[in-house]
Short mmCIF file of C-alpha atoms in Angstrom, two decimals:
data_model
loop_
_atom_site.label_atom_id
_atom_site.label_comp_id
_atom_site.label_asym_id
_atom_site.label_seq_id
_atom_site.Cartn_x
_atom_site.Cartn_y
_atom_site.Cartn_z
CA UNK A 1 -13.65 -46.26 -60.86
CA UNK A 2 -16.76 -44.98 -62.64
CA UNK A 3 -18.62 -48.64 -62.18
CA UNK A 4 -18.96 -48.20 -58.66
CA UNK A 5 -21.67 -45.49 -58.39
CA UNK A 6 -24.39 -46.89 -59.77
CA UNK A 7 -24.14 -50.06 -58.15
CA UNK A 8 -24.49 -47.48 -54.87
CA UNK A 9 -26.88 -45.86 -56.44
CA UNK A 10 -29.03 -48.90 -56.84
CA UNK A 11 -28.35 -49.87 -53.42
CA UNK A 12 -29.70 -46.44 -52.08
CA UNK A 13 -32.71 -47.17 -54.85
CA UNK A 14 -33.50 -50.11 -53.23
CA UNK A 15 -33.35 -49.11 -49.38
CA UNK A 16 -35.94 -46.18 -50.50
CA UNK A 17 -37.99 -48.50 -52.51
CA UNK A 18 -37.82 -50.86 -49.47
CA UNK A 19 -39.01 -48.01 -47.22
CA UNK A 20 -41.40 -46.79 -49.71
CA UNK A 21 -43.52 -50.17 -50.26
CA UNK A 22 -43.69 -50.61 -46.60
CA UNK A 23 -44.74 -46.96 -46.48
CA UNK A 24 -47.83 -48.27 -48.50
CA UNK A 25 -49.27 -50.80 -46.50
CA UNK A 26 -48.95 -48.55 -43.52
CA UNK A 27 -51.01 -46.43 -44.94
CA UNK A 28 -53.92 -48.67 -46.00
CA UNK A 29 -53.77 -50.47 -42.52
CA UNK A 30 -56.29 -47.72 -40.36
CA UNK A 31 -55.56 -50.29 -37.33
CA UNK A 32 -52.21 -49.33 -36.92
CA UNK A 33 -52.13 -45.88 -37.82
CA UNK A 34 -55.94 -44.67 -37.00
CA UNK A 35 -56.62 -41.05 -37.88
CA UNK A 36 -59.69 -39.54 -37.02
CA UNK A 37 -61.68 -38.70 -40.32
CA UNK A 38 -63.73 -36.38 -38.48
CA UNK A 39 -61.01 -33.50 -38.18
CA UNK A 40 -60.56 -31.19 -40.94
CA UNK A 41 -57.80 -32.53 -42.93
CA UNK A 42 -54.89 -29.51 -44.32
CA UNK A 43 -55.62 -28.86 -47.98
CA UNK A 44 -54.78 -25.52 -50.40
CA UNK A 45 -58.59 -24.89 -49.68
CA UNK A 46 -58.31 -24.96 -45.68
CA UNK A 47 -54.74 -24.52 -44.74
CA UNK A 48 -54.87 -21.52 -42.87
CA UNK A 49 -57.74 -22.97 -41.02
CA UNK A 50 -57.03 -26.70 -40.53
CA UNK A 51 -55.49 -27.52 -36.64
CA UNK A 52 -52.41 -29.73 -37.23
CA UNK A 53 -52.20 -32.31 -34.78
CA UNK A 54 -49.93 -31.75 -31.40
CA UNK A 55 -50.21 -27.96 -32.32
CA UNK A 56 -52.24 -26.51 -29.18
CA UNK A 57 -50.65 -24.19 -27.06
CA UNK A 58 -47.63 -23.23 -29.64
CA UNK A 59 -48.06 -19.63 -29.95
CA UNK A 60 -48.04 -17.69 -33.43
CA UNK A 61 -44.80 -16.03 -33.82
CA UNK A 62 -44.90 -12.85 -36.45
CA UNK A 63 -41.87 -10.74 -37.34
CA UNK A 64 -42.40 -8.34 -33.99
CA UNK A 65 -42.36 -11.16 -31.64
CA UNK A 66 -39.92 -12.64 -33.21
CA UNK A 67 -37.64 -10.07 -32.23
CA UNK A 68 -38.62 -9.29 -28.83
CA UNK A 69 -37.89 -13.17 -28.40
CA UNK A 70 -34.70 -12.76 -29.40
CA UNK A 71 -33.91 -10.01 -27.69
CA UNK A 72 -35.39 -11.58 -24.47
CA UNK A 73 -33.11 -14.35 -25.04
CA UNK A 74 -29.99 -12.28 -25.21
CA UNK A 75 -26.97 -12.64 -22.71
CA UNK A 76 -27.30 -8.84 -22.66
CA UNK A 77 -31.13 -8.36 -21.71
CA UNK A 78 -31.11 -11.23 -19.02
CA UNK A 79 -27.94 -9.27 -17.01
CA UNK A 80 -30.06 -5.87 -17.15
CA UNK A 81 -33.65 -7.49 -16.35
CA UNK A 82 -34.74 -9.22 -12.96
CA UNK A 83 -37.19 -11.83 -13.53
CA UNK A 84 -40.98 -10.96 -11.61
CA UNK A 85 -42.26 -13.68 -9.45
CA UNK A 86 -44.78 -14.44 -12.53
CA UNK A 87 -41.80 -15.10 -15.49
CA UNK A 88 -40.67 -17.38 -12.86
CA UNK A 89 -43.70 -19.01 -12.48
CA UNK A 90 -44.29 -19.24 -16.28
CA UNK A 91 -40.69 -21.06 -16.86
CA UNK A 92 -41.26 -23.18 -14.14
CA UNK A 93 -44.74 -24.71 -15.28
CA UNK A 94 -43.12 -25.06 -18.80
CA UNK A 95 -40.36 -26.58 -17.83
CA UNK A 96 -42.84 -28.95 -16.30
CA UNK A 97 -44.95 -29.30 -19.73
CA UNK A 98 -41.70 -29.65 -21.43
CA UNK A 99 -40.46 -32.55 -19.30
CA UNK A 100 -44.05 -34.52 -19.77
CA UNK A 101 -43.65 -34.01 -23.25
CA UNK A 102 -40.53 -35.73 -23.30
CA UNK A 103 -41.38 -38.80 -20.56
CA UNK A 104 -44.39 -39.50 -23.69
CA UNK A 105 -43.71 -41.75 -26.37
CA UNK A 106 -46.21 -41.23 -29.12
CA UNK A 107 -44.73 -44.84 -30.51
CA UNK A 108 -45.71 -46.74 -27.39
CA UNK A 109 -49.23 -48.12 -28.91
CA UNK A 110 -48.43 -48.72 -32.03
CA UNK A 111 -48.69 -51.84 -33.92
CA UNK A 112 -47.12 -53.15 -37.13
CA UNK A 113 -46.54 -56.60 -38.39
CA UNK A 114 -43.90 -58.78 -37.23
CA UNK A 115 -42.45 -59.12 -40.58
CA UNK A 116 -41.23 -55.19 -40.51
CA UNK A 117 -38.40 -56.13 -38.27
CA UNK A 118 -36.89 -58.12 -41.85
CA UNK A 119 -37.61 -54.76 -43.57
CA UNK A 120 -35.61 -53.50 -41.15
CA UNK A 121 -32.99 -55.65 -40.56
CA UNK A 122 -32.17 -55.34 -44.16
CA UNK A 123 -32.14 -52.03 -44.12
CA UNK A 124 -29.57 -52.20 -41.49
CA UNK A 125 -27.21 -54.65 -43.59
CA UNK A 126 -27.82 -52.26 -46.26
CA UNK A 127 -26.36 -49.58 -44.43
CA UNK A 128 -23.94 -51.58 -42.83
CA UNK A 129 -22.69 -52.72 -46.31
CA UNK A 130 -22.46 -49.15 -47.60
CA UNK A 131 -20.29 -48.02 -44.50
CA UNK A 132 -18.05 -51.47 -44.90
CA UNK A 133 -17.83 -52.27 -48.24
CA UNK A 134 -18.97 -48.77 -50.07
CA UNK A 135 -16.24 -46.36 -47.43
CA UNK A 136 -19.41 -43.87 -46.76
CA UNK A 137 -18.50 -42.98 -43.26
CA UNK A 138 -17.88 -46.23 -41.84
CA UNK A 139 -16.98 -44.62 -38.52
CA UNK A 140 -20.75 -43.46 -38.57
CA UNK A 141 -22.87 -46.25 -40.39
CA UNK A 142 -21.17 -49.42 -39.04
CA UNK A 143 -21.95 -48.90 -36.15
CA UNK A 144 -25.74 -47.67 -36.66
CA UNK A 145 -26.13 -50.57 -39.20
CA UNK A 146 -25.70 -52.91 -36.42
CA UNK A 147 -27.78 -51.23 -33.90
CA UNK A 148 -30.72 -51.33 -36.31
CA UNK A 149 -30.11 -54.89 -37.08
CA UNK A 150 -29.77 -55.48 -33.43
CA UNK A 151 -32.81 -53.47 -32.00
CA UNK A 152 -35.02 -55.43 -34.52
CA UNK A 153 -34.12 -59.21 -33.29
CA UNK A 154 -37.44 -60.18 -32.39
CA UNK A 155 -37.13 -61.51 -28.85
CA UNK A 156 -33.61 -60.15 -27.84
CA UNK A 157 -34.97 -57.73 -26.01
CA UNK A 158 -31.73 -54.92 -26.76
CA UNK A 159 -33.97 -52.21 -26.61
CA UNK A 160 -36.06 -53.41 -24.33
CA UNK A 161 -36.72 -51.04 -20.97
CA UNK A 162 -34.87 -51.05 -18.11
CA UNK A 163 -32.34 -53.30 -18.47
CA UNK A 164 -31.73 -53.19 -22.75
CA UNK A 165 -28.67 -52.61 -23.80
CA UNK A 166 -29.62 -50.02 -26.52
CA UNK A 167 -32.47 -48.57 -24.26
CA UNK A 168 -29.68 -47.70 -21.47
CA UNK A 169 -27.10 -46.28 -23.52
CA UNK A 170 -30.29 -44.38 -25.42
CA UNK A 171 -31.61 -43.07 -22.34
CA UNK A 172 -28.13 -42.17 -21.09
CA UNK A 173 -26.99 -39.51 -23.62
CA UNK A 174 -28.40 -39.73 -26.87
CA UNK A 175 -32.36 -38.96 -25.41
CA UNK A 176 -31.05 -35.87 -23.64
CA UNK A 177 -27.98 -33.07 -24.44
CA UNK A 178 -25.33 -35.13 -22.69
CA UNK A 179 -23.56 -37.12 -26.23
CA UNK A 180 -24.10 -34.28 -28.46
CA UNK A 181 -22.20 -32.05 -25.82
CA UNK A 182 -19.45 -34.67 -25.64
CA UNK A 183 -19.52 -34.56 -29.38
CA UNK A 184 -19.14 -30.79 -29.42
CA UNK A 185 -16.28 -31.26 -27.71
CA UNK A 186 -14.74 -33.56 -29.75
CA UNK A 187 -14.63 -31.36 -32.61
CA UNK A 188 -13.61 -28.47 -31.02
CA UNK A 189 -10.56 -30.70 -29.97
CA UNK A 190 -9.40 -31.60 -33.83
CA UNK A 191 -10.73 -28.28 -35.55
CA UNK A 192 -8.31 -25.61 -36.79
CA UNK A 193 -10.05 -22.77 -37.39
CA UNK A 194 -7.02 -21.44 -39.18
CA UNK A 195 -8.53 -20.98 -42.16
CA UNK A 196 -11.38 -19.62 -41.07
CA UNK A 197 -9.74 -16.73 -39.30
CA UNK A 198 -7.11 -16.17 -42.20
CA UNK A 199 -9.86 -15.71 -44.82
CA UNK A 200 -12.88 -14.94 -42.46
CA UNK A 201 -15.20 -14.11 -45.75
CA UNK A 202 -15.74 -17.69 -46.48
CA UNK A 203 -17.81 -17.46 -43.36
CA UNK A 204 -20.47 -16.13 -45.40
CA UNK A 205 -20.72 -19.40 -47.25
CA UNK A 206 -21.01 -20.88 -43.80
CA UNK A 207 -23.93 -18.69 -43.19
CA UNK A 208 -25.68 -19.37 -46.84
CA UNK A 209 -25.63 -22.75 -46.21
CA UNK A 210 -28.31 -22.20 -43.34
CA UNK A 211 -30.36 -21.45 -46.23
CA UNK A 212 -31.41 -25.21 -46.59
CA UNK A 213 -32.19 -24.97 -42.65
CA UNK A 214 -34.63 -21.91 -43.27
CA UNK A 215 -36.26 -23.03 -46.65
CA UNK A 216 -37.48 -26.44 -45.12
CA UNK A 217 -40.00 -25.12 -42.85
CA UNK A 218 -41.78 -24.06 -46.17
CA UNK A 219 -41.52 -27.56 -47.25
CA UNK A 220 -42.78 -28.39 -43.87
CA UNK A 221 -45.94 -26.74 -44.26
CA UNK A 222 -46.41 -28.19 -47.74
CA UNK A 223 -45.91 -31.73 -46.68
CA UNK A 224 -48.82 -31.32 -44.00
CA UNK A 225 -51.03 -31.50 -47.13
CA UNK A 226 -50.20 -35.32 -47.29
CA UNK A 227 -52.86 -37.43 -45.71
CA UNK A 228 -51.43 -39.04 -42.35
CA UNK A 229 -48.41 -36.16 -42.12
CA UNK A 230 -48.90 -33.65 -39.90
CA UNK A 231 -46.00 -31.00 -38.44
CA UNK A 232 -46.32 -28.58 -36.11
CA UNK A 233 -44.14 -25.70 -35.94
CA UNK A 234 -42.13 -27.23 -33.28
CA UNK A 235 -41.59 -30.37 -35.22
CA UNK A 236 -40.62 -28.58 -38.08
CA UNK A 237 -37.83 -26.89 -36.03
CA UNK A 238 -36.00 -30.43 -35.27
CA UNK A 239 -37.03 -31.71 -38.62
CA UNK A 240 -35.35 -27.98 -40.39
CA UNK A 241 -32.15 -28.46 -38.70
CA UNK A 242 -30.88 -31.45 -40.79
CA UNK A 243 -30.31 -29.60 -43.68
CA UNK A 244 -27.26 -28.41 -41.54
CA UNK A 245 -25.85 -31.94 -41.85
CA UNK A 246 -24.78 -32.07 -38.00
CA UNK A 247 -26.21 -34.88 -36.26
CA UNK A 248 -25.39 -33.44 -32.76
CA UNK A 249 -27.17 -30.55 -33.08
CA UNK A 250 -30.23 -32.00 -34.42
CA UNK A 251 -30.32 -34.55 -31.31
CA UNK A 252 -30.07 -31.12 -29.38
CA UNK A 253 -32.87 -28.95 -30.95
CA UNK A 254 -35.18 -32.66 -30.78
CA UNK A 255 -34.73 -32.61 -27.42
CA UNK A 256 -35.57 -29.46 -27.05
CA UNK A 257 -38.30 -28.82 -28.94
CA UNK A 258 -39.45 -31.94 -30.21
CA UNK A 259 -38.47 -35.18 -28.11
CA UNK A 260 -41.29 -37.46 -29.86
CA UNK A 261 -39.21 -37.07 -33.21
CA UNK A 262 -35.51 -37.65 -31.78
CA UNK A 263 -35.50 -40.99 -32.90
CA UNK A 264 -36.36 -40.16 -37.17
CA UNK A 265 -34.55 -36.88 -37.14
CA UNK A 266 -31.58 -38.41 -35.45
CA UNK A 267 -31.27 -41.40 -38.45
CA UNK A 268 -32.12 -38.61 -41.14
CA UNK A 269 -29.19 -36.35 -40.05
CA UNK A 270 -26.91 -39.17 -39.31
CA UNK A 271 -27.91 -40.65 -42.73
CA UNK A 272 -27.03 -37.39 -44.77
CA UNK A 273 -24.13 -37.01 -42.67
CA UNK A 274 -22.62 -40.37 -43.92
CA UNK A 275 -23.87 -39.62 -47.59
CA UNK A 276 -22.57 -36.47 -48.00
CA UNK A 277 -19.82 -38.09 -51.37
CA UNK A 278 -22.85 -39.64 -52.84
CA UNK A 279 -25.36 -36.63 -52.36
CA UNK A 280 -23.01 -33.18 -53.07
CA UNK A 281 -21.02 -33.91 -56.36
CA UNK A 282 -23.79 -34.23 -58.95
CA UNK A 283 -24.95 -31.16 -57.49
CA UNK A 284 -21.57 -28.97 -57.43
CA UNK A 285 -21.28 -29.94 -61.20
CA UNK A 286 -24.26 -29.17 -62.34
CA UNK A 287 -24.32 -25.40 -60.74
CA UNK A 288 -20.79 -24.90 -61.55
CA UNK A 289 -18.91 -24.32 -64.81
CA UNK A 290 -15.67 -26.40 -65.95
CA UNK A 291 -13.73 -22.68 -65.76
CA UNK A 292 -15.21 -22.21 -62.14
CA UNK A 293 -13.88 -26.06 -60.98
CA UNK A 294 -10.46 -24.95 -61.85
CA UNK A 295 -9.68 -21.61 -60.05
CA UNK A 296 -6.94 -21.30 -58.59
CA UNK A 297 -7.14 -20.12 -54.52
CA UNK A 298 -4.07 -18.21 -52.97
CA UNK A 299 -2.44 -19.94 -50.00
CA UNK A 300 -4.00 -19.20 -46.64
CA UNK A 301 -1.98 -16.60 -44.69
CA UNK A 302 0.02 -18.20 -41.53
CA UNK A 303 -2.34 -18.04 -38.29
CA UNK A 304 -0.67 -16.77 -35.45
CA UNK A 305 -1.26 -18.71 -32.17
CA UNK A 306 -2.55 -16.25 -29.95
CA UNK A 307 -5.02 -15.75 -32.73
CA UNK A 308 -5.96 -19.38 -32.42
CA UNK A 309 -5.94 -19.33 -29.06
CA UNK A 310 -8.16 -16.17 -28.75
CA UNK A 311 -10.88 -17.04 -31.21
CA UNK A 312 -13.17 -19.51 -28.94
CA UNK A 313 -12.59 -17.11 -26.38
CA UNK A 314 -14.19 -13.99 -28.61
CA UNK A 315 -16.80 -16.58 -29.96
CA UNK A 316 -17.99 -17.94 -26.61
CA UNK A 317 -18.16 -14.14 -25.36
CA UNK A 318 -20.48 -13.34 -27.85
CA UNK A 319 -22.34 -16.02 -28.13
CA UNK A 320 -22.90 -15.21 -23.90
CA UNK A 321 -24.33 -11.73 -25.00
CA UNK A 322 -26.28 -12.47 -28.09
CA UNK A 323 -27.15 -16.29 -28.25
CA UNK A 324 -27.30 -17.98 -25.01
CA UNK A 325 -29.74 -20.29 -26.19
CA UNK A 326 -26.87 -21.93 -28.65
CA UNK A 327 -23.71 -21.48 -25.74
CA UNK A 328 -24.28 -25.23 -25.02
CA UNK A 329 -23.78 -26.02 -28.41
CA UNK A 330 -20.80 -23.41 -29.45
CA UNK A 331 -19.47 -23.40 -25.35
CA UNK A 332 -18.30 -27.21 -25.65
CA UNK A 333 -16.95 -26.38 -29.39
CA UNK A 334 -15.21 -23.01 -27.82
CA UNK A 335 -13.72 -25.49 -24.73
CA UNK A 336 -12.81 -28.53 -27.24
CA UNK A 337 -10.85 -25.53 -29.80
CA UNK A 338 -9.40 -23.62 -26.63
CA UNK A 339 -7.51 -27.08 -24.83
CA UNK A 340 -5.94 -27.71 -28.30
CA UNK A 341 -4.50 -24.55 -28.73
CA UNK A 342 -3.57 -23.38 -25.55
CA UNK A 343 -0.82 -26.45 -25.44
CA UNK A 344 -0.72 -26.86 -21.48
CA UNK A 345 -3.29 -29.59 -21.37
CA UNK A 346 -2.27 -31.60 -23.87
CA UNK A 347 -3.16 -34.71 -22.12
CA UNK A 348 -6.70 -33.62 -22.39
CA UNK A 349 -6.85 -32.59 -25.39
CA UNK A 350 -5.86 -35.92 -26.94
CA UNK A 351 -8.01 -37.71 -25.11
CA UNK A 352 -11.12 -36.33 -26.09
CA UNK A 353 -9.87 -35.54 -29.65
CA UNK A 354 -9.12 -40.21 -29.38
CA UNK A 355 -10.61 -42.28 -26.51
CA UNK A 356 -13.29 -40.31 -25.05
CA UNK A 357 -14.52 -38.87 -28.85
CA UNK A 358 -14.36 -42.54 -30.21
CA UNK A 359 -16.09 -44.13 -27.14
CA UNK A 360 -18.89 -41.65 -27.56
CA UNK A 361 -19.15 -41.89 -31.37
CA UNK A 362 -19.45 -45.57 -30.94
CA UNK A 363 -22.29 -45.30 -28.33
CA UNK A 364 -24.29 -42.27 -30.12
CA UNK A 365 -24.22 -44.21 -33.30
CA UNK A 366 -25.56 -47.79 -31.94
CA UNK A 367 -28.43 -45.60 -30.06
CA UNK A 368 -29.04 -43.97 -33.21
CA UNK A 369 -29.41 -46.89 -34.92
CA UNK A 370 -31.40 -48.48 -31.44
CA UNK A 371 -34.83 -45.84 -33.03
CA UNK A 372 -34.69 -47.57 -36.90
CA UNK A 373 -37.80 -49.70 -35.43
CA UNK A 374 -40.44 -50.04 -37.57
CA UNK A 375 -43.69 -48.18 -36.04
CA UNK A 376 -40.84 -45.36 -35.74
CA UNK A 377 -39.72 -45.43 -39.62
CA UNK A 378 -42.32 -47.04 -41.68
CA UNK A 379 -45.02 -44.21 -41.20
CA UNK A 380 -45.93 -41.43 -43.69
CA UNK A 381 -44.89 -38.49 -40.91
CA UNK A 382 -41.36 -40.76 -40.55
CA UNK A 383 -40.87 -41.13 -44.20
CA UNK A 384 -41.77 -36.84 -45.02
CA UNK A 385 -38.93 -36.64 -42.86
CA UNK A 386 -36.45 -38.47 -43.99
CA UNK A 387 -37.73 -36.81 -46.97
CA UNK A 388 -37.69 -33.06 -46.19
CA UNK A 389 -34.19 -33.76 -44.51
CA UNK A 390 -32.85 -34.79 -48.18
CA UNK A 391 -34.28 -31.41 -49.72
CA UNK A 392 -33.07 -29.53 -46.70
CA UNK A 393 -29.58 -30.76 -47.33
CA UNK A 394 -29.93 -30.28 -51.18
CA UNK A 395 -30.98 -27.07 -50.83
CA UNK A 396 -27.93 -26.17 -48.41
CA UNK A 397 -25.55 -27.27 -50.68
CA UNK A 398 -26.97 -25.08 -53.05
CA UNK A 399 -27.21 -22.22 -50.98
CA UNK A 400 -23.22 -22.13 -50.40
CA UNK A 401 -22.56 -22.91 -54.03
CA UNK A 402 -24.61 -19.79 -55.40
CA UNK A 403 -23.58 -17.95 -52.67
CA UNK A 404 -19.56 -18.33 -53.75
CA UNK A 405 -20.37 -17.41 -57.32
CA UNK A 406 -22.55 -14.42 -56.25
CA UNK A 407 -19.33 -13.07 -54.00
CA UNK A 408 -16.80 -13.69 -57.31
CA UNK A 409 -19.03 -11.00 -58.89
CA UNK A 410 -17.58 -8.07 -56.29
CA UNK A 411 -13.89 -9.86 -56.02
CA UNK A 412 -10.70 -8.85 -57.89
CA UNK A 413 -9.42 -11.58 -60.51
CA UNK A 414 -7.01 -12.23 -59.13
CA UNK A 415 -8.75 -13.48 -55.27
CA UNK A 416 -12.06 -15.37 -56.82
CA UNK A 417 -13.02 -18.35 -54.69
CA UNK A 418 -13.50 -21.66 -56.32
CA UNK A 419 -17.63 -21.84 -56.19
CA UNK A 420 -16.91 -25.97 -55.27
CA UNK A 421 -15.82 -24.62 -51.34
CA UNK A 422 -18.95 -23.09 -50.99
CA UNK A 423 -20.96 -27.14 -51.03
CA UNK A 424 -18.28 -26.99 -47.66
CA UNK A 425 -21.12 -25.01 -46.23
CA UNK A 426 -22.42 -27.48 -44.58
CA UNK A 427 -21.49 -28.69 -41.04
CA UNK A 428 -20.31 -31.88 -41.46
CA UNK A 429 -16.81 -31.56 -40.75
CA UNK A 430 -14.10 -32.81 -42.29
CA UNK A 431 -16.76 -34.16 -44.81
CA UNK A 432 -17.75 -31.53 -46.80
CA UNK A 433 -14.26 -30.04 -47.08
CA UNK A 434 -12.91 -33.38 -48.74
CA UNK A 435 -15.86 -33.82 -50.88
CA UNK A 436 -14.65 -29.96 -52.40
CA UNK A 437 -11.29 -31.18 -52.89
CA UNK A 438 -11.79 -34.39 -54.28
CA UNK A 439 -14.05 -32.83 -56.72
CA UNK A 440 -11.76 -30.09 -57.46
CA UNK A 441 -9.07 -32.52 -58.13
CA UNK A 442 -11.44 -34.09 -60.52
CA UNK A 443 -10.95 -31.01 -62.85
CA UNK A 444 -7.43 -29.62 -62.22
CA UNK A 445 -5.18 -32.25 -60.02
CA UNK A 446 -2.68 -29.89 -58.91
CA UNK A 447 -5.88 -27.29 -57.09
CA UNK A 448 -5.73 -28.75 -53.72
CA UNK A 449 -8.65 -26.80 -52.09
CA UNK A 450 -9.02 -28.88 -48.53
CA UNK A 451 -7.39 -25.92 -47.07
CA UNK A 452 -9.82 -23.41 -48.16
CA UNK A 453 -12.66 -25.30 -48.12
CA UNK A 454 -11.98 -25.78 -44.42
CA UNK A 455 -12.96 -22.37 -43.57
CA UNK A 456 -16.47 -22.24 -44.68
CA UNK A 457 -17.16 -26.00 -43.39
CA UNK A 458 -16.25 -24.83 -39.69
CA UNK A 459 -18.29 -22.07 -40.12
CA UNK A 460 -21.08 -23.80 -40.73
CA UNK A 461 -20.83 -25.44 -37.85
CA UNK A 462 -21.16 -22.96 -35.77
CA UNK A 463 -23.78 -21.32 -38.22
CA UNK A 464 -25.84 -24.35 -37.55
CA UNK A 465 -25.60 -23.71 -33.82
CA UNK A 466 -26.77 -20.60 -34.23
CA UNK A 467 -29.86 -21.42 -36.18
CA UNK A 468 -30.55 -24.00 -33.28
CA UNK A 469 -30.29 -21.21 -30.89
CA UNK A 470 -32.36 -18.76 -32.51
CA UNK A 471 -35.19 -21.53 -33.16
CA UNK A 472 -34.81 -22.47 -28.96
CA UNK A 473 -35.14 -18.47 -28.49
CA UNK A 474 -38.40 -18.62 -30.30
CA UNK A 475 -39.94 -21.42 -29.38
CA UNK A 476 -38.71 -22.78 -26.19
#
């Protein structure tokens, strides 16, 4: 079994390499990526002073604003306040800016050699291979292996405006909210949130997770002191969200906020999504101790069904008063959850958890895979983020590990939580969950944690939501 992973390894090795080399010549080639050597350039010496490009007109947020944002943003203050004829005004002309932001694309004069397109058809081969032959979420990276390989066929013309294939079924849901909302709604359909509500502290590994969300716009700001890379705070928004490991909310907050970097942030999350066996175990065993593998967790209490039935209901409710900006987001989860429990729709509730969540899986994952073009991945700002996105989800994982073993310091013997359900954290669901078990099993065979770990990997889907919704509160 053991000969397996590093053969993946070097696979993975090889499609950074790849990436990397290409990387290179992109940056000695000034024709295709010009930057004007004129500007002050971010170093330690002038980075409080240095403009980052695309940065005028987003405003400096400090701790006071940031809560009178949120607060403005609440369900609660928008049913007490009437809007003046002047906060209309100001939404409507940015609602304007924002949609000329997104009919720009800052790819459309680039230029890079023909011979890319073999860098990254491979790539998508590689990544087809990996789904295929390797089992790393072949639902996700089949199909985006072939829509790289298929958007890079010099001369087809796939992606190819108006009448491409890819460029339609981009433009018609994975550009904009509408596929990450169907998404949503998929997983509402086959969560339980059973375990969840019958140990609701593992929420709080849920919410640690987010740590790897937060931390990244620090690394954001560092990796604008790379020549070529440059981040504004909006950017670093879409770009902080991966660490969540929840593709559909990263298309959301990119469209939001940052609509030039869909296409990179969408592969990155998508990416870590699939690699989520490869990237968490190394990490759980080295931050965890052989006793801590093996603890035993009590079974989870029965769930009544009006308690299932009543928790999207409560969520949605307060995500209406507090969070508005993240109801898309945890509204379509609430409606997917609420159809499957309620049991009189059960016609609709199969088909979107089956036809309608498979059809839309298929076509988000080709467009996905439509934006691997070269002037869109071989770039240094492309390549930081496909780098930040790995430490974001590192450092998520991390932050649900630590925050399990901190919590076993205040709990009784006899109800410590196995530190390995806290890597569940993260928001890609069932993933994460399995990952925890399988490694549990590693250790201790008969500890079947999938149940468990359950509970903190739902809640970090809606955790992710929320970050999305606070950063939309402060900067949309």
């Amino acid at each position: 079994m053991n000969t397996t992973k590093p053969s993946t390894r070097h696979i993975l090795i090889t499609l950074f390499l790849m990436l990397g080399i290409a990387s290179v010549f992109a940056l000695v080639r000034p024709a295709a990526f010009a930057q004007n050597t004129h500007e002050e350039r971010a170093s330690f010496r002038t980075i409080n002073t240095a403009k980052i490009k695309n940065s005028e007109g987003i405003k400096n947020i400090d701790v006071g604003t940031f809560i009178e944002n949120i607060w403005e943003n609440t369900g609660i203050y928008q049913m007490i306040h009437t809007k003046t004829v002047a906060e209309r005004a100001a939404e409507q002309a940015a609602a304007a800016a924002s949609a000329a932001k997104q009919a720009h694309d800052p790819f459309a004069g680039a230029q890079v050699p023909a011979w890319y397109s073999l860098i990254m058809i491979a790539i998508g081969f590689l990544i087809i291979y990996l789904g295929a032959a390797r089992g790393f979420e072949p639902l996700l990276l089949i199909p985006i292996g072939f829509g790289t390989v298929f958007a890079n066929i010099l001369g087809a013309g796939m992606i190819e405006a108006p009448h491409g294939m890819l460029h339609i079924i981009y433009t018609a849901g994975v550009g904009n909210e509408f596929f990450p909302m169907l998404i949503f709604m998929g997983i509402g359909a086959m969560t339980d949130f059973g375990p969840l509500i019958a140990n609701p502290k593992t929420a709080l590994l849920g919410g640690a997770a987010q740590l790897g969300v937060f931390a990244t716009m620090f690394g954001v700001a560092l990796f604008n002191l790379i020549p070529g890379v440059d981040y504004n705070m909006l950017q670093a928004c879409a770009i902080s969200i991966i660490g969540g490991a929840d593709g559909p909310t990263t298309i959301y907050v990119a469209g939001k906020l940052a609509p030039e970097m869909m296409a990179v942030v969408a592969v990155a999350a998508y990416s870590y999504m699939a690699l989520v066996p490869l990237i968490q175990p190394p990490i759980m065993k080295l931050l965890t101790t052989h006793h801590e593998r093996r603890i035993t967790m009590p079974q989870l209490r029965p769930v009544s069904r009006t308690e299932k039935i009543m928790f999207p209901i409560v969520l949605l409710i307060l995500t209406i008063l507090l969070l508005p900006p993240a109801a898309p987001l945890i509204g379509m989860l609430a409606f997917g959850n609420f159809i499957k429990e309620v049991g009189v729709v059960e016609r609709l509730s199969k088909t979107v958890q089956n036809e309608l969540m498979n059809i839309v899986s298929i076509l988000l994952s080709l467009g996905v895979g439509a934006q691997m073009t070269p002037e869109k991945i071989i770039n240094p700002s492309s390549l930081g983020i496909i780098a930040l996105g790995l430490i974001a989800f590192i450092i998520a994982t991390i932050g649900g590990l630590l925050m399990a073993k901190l919590m076993n310091v205040f709990l009784p013997k006899d109800k410590k939580i196995n530190p390995l359900i806290g890597s569940a954290g993260v928001s890609a669901v069932p993933m994460a969950a399995r990952v925890s078990n399988k490694v549990g099993m590693e250790f201790d065979p008969s500890n079947f944690l999938l149940m468990n770990a359950m509970g903190p990997n739902v809640s970090g889907v809606i955790g992710t939501a929320i970050a999305a919704g606070v950063f939309i509160a402060t900067y949309g």
